[in-house]
XYZ file of C-alpha atoms in Angstrom:
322
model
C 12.645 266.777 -38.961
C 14.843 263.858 -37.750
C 15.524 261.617 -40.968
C 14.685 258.276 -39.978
C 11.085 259.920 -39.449
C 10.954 261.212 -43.117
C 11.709 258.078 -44.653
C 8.627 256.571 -42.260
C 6.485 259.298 -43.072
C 7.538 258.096 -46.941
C 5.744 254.663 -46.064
C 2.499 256.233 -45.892
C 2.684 256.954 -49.396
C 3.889 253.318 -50.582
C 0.603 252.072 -48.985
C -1.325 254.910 -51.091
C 0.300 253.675 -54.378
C -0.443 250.129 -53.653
C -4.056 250.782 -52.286
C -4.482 252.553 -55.781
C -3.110 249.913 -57.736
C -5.357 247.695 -56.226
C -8.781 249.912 -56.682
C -7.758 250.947 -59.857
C -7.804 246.901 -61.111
C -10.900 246.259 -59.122
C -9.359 244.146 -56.199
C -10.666 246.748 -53.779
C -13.874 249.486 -54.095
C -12.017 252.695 -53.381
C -12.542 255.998 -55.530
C -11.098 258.510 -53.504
C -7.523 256.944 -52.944
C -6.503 258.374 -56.869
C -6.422 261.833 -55.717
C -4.073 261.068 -53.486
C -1.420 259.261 -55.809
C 0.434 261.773 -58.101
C 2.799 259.036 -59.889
C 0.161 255.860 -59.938
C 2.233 252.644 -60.741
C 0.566 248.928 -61.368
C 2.108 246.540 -58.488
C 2.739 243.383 -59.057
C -0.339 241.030 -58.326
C 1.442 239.160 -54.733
C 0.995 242.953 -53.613
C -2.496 243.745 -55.213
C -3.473 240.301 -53.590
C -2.172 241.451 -50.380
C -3.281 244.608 -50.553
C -7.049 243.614 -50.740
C -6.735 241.323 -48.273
C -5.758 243.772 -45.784
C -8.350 246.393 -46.893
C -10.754 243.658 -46.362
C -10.019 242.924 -42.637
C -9.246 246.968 -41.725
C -13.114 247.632 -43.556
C -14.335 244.532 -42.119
C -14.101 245.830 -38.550
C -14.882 249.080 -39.220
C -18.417 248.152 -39.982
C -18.914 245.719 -37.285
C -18.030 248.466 -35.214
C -20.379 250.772 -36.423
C -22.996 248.460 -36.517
C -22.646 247.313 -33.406
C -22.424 250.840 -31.756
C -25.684 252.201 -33.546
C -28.811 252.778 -31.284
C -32.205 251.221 -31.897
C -32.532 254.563 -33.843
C -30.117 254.568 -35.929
C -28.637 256.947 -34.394
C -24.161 256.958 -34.656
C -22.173 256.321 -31.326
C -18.830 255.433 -30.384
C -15.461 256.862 -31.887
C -13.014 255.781 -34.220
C -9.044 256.774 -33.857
C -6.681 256.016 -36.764
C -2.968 256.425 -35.309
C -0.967 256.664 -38.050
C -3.587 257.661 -40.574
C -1.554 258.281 -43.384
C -3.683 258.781 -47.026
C -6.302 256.299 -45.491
C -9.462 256.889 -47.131
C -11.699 255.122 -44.724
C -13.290 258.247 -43.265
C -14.979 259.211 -47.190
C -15.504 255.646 -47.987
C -18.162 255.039 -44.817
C -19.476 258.519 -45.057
C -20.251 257.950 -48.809
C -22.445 254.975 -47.068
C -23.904 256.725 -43.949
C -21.897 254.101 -41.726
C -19.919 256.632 -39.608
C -19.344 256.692 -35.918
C -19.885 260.249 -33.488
C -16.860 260.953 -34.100
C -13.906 260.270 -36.597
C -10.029 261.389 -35.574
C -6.900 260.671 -37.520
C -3.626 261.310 -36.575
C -0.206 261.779 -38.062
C 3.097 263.739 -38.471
C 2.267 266.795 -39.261
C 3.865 266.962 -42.829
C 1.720 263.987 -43.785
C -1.706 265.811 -42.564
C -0.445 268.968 -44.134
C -0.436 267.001 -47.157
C -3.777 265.410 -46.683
C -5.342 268.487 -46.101
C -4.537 270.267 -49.008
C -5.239 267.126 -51.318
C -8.780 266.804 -49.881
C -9.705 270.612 -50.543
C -8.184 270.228 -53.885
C -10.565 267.725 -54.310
C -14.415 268.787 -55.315
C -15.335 264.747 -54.479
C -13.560 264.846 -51.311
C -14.592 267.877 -49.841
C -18.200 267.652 -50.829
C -18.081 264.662 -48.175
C -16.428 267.057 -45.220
C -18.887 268.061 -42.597
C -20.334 271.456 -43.708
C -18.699 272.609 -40.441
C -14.863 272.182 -40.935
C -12.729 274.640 -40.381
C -8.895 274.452 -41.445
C -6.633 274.642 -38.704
C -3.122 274.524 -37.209
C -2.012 276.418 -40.470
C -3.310 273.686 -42.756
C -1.887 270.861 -41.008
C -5.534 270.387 -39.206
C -9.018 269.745 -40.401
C -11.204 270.349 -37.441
C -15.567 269.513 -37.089
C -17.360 268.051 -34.726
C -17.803 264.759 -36.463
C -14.262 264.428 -38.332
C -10.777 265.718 -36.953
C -7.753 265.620 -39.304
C -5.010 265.987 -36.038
C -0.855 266.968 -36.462
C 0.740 264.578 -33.831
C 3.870 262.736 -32.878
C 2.786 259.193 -31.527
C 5.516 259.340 -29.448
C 4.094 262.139 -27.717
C 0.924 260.441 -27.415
C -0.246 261.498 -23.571
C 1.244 265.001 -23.476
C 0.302 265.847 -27.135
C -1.783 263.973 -29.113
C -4.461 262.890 -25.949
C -4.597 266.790 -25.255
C -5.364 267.833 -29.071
C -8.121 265.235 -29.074
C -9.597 265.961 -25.855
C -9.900 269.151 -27.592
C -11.796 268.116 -30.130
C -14.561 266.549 -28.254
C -12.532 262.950 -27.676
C -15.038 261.271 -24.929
C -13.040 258.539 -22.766
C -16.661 257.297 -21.748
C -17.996 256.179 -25.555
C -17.085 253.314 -27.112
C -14.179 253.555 -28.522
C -11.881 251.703 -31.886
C -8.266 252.367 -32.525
C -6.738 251.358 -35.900
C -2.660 251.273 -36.528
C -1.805 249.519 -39.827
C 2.370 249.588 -40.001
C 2.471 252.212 -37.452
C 2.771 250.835 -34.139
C 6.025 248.733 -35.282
C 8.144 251.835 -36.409
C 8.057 253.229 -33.045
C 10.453 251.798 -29.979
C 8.061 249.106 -27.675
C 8.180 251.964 -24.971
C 6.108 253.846 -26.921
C 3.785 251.784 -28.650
C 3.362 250.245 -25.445
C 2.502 253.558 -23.264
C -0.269 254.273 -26.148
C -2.279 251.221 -25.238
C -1.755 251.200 -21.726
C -3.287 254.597 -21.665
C -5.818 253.038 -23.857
C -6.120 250.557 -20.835
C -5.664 252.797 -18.000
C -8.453 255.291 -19.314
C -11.414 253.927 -21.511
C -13.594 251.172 -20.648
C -14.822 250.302 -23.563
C -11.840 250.397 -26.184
C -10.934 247.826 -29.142
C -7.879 247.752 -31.364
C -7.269 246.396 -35.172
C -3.222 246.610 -35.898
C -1.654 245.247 -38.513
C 1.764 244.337 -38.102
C 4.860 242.835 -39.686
C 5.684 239.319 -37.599
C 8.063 236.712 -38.080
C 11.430 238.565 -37.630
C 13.998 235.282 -37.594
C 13.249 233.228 -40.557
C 14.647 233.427 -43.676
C 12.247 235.371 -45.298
C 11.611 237.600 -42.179
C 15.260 238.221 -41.845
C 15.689 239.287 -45.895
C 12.500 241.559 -44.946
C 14.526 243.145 -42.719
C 17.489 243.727 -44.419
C 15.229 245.275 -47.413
C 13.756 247.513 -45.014
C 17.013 248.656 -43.879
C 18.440 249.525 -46.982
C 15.643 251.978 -47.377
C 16.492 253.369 -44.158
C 13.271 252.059 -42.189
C 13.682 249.891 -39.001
C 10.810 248.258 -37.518
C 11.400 248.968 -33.571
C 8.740 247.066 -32.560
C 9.669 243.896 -34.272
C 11.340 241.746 -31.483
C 9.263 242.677 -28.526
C 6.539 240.982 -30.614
C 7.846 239.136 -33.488
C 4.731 236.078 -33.395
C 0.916 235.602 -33.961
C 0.835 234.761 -29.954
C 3.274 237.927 -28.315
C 0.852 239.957 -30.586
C -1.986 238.796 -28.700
C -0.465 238.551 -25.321
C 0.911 242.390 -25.413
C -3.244 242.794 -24.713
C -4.232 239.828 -22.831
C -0.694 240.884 -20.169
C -2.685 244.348 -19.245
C -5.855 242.765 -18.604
C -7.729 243.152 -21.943
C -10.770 240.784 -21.905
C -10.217 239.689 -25.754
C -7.296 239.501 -28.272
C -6.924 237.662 -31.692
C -3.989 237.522 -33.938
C -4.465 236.254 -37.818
C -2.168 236.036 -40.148
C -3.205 237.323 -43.349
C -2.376 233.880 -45.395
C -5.273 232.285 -42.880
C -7.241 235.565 -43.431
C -7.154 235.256 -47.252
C -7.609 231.617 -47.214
C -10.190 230.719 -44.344
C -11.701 234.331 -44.131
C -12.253 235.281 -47.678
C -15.196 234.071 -49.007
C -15.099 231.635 -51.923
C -16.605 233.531 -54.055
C -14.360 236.552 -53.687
C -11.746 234.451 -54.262
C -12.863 233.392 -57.494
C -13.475 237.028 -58.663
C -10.013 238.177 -57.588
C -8.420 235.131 -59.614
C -10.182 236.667 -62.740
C -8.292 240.085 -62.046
C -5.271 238.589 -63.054
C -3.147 235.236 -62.800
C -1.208 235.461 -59.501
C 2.100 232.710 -60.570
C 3.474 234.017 -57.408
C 1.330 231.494 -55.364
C 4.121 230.129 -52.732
C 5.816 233.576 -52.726
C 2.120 235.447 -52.277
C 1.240 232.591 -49.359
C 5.087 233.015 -47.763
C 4.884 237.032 -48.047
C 1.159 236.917 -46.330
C 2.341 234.919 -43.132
C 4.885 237.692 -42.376
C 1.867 239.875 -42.144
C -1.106 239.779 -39.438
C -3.912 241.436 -37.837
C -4.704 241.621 -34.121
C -7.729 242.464 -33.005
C -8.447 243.209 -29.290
C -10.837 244.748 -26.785
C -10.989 245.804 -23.234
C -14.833 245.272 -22.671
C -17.227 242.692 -22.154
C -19.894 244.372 -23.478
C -22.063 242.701 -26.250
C -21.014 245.471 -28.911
C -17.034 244.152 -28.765
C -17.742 240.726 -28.094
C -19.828 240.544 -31.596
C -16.680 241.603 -33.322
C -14.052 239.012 -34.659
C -11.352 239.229 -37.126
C -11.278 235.963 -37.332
C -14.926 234.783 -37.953
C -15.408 234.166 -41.958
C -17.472 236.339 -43.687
């Protein structure tokens, strides 16, 4: 393994210890993310702060998917890709609530779903939650059912590996269809992020997208986030090509999607949040780190985007308050 991709796969782990951190204090409702922490640590509250508001907006859209994809009946459509997937947890938290799609894929290096793999059969809470008819695959690096696929992959690869392993696994280019990258899409070089989503364009109808994204490269702060990054070894390829709230948007809107909206996640914790919530996550614990908190948050953003103009996208905003 090249080492500039083992000190990204090490990123999916920072964003396990601070998603526990956060659950752990009661910022965020997440039970399963423990068992996949070995050293937990207490972040400072800027990051728990953060932290919940960016579970907020990924969980946020995840239901107004599935909502909006569920027949008269009740009955589960549409699919759901995480790129990137990391130790996300999403998959158990929705299935503990009976809001899942068809079909569920994540996808990662495969050292990362190795990992995952082994931690969720280690787990009696997490595997009770596994569809009775999961096999283990790709020695242990795969999960495999016909609702939920745990997939090895190199994004980089994405059409001659990673489209081919989920075709496999029952991957319908004529459902509905979400795709979730939190920090993911920026680590790899624009020609690759950008040949995922235009085979996302080029291929399924009726697609939407939820990234989350570092922005901001050339200010001061962006420009000292940088330079911290580096000295752990990470670069953030993507950075450049689309360093703002509007090239974020635009990447979309320039190959013909019908809808794309970039937040910031200051605006999303301020304008978004409700009041209320608010209130309860000042009682968590003081945050004296207001101007650095605000300052850290507009470096951050969602974008949400879709490539249909069906009702069940156009119902979907990250940007709408709750």
């Amino acid at each position: 393994m090249d080492s500039s991709d083992a000190i990204v796969q090490g990123t999916s782990n920072d964003a396990a210890v601070s998603r526990e951190s956060a659950a752990r204090l009661g910022y965020i409702n997440d039970p399963f993310i423990r068992h996949f922490v070995k050293r937990p640590l207490r972040r400072a509250p800027l990051i728990n702060r953060g932290t919940h508001s960016r579970f907020d907006g990924v969980q946020r859209i995840l239901r107004q998917f599935i909502q909006q994809t569920r027949g008269s009946d009740e009955h589960a459509c549409g699919q759901i890709v995480v790129l990137g997937a990391g130790m996300d947890t999403s998959y158990f938290l929705l299935r503990q609530q009976g809001l899942l799609p068809h079909r569920y894929f994540e996808i990662d290096f495969s050292d990362i779903t190795a990992k995952k793999a082994a931690t969720i059969y280690k787990s009696s809470a997490l595997r009770a939650l596994l569809p009775q008819d999961t096999v283990v695959a790709e020695g242990g690096s795969e999960l495999h059912s016909a609702e939920y696929s745990l997939l090895a992959g190199d994004l980089r690869e994405f059409e001659s590996l990673v489209v081919p392993k989920l075709m496999a696994r029952g991957f319908d280019c004529t459902e509905p269809t979400l795709f979730l990258s939190e920090c993911v899409l920026i680590y790899l070089d624009p020609q690759h992020s950008d040949a995922i989503i235009e085979w996302i364009t080029a291929n399924i109808a009726h697609a939407g997208i939820l990234t989350y994204e570092q922005i901001l490269p050339t200010d001061r702060f962006g420009q000292m986030m940088i330079e911290n990054l580096r000295a752990r070894g990470l670069e953030l390829r993507g950075l450049h090509a689309y360093p703002t709230l509007q090239s974020n948007s635009q990447r979309f809107l320039d190959l013909g999607w019908h809808s794309a909206v970039a937040v910031d996640l200051a605006t999303y914790h301020e304008q978004l949040l409700k009041d209320s919530e608010r209130e309860r996550l000042a009682k968590i614990e003081f945050l004296d780190e207001w101007e650095e908190f605000m300052l850290l948050a507009q470096h951050y953003a969602f974008t949400f985007a879709y490539t249909s103009q069906s009702s069940r996208f156009a119902h979907m905003d990250i940007g709408k308050p709750n």
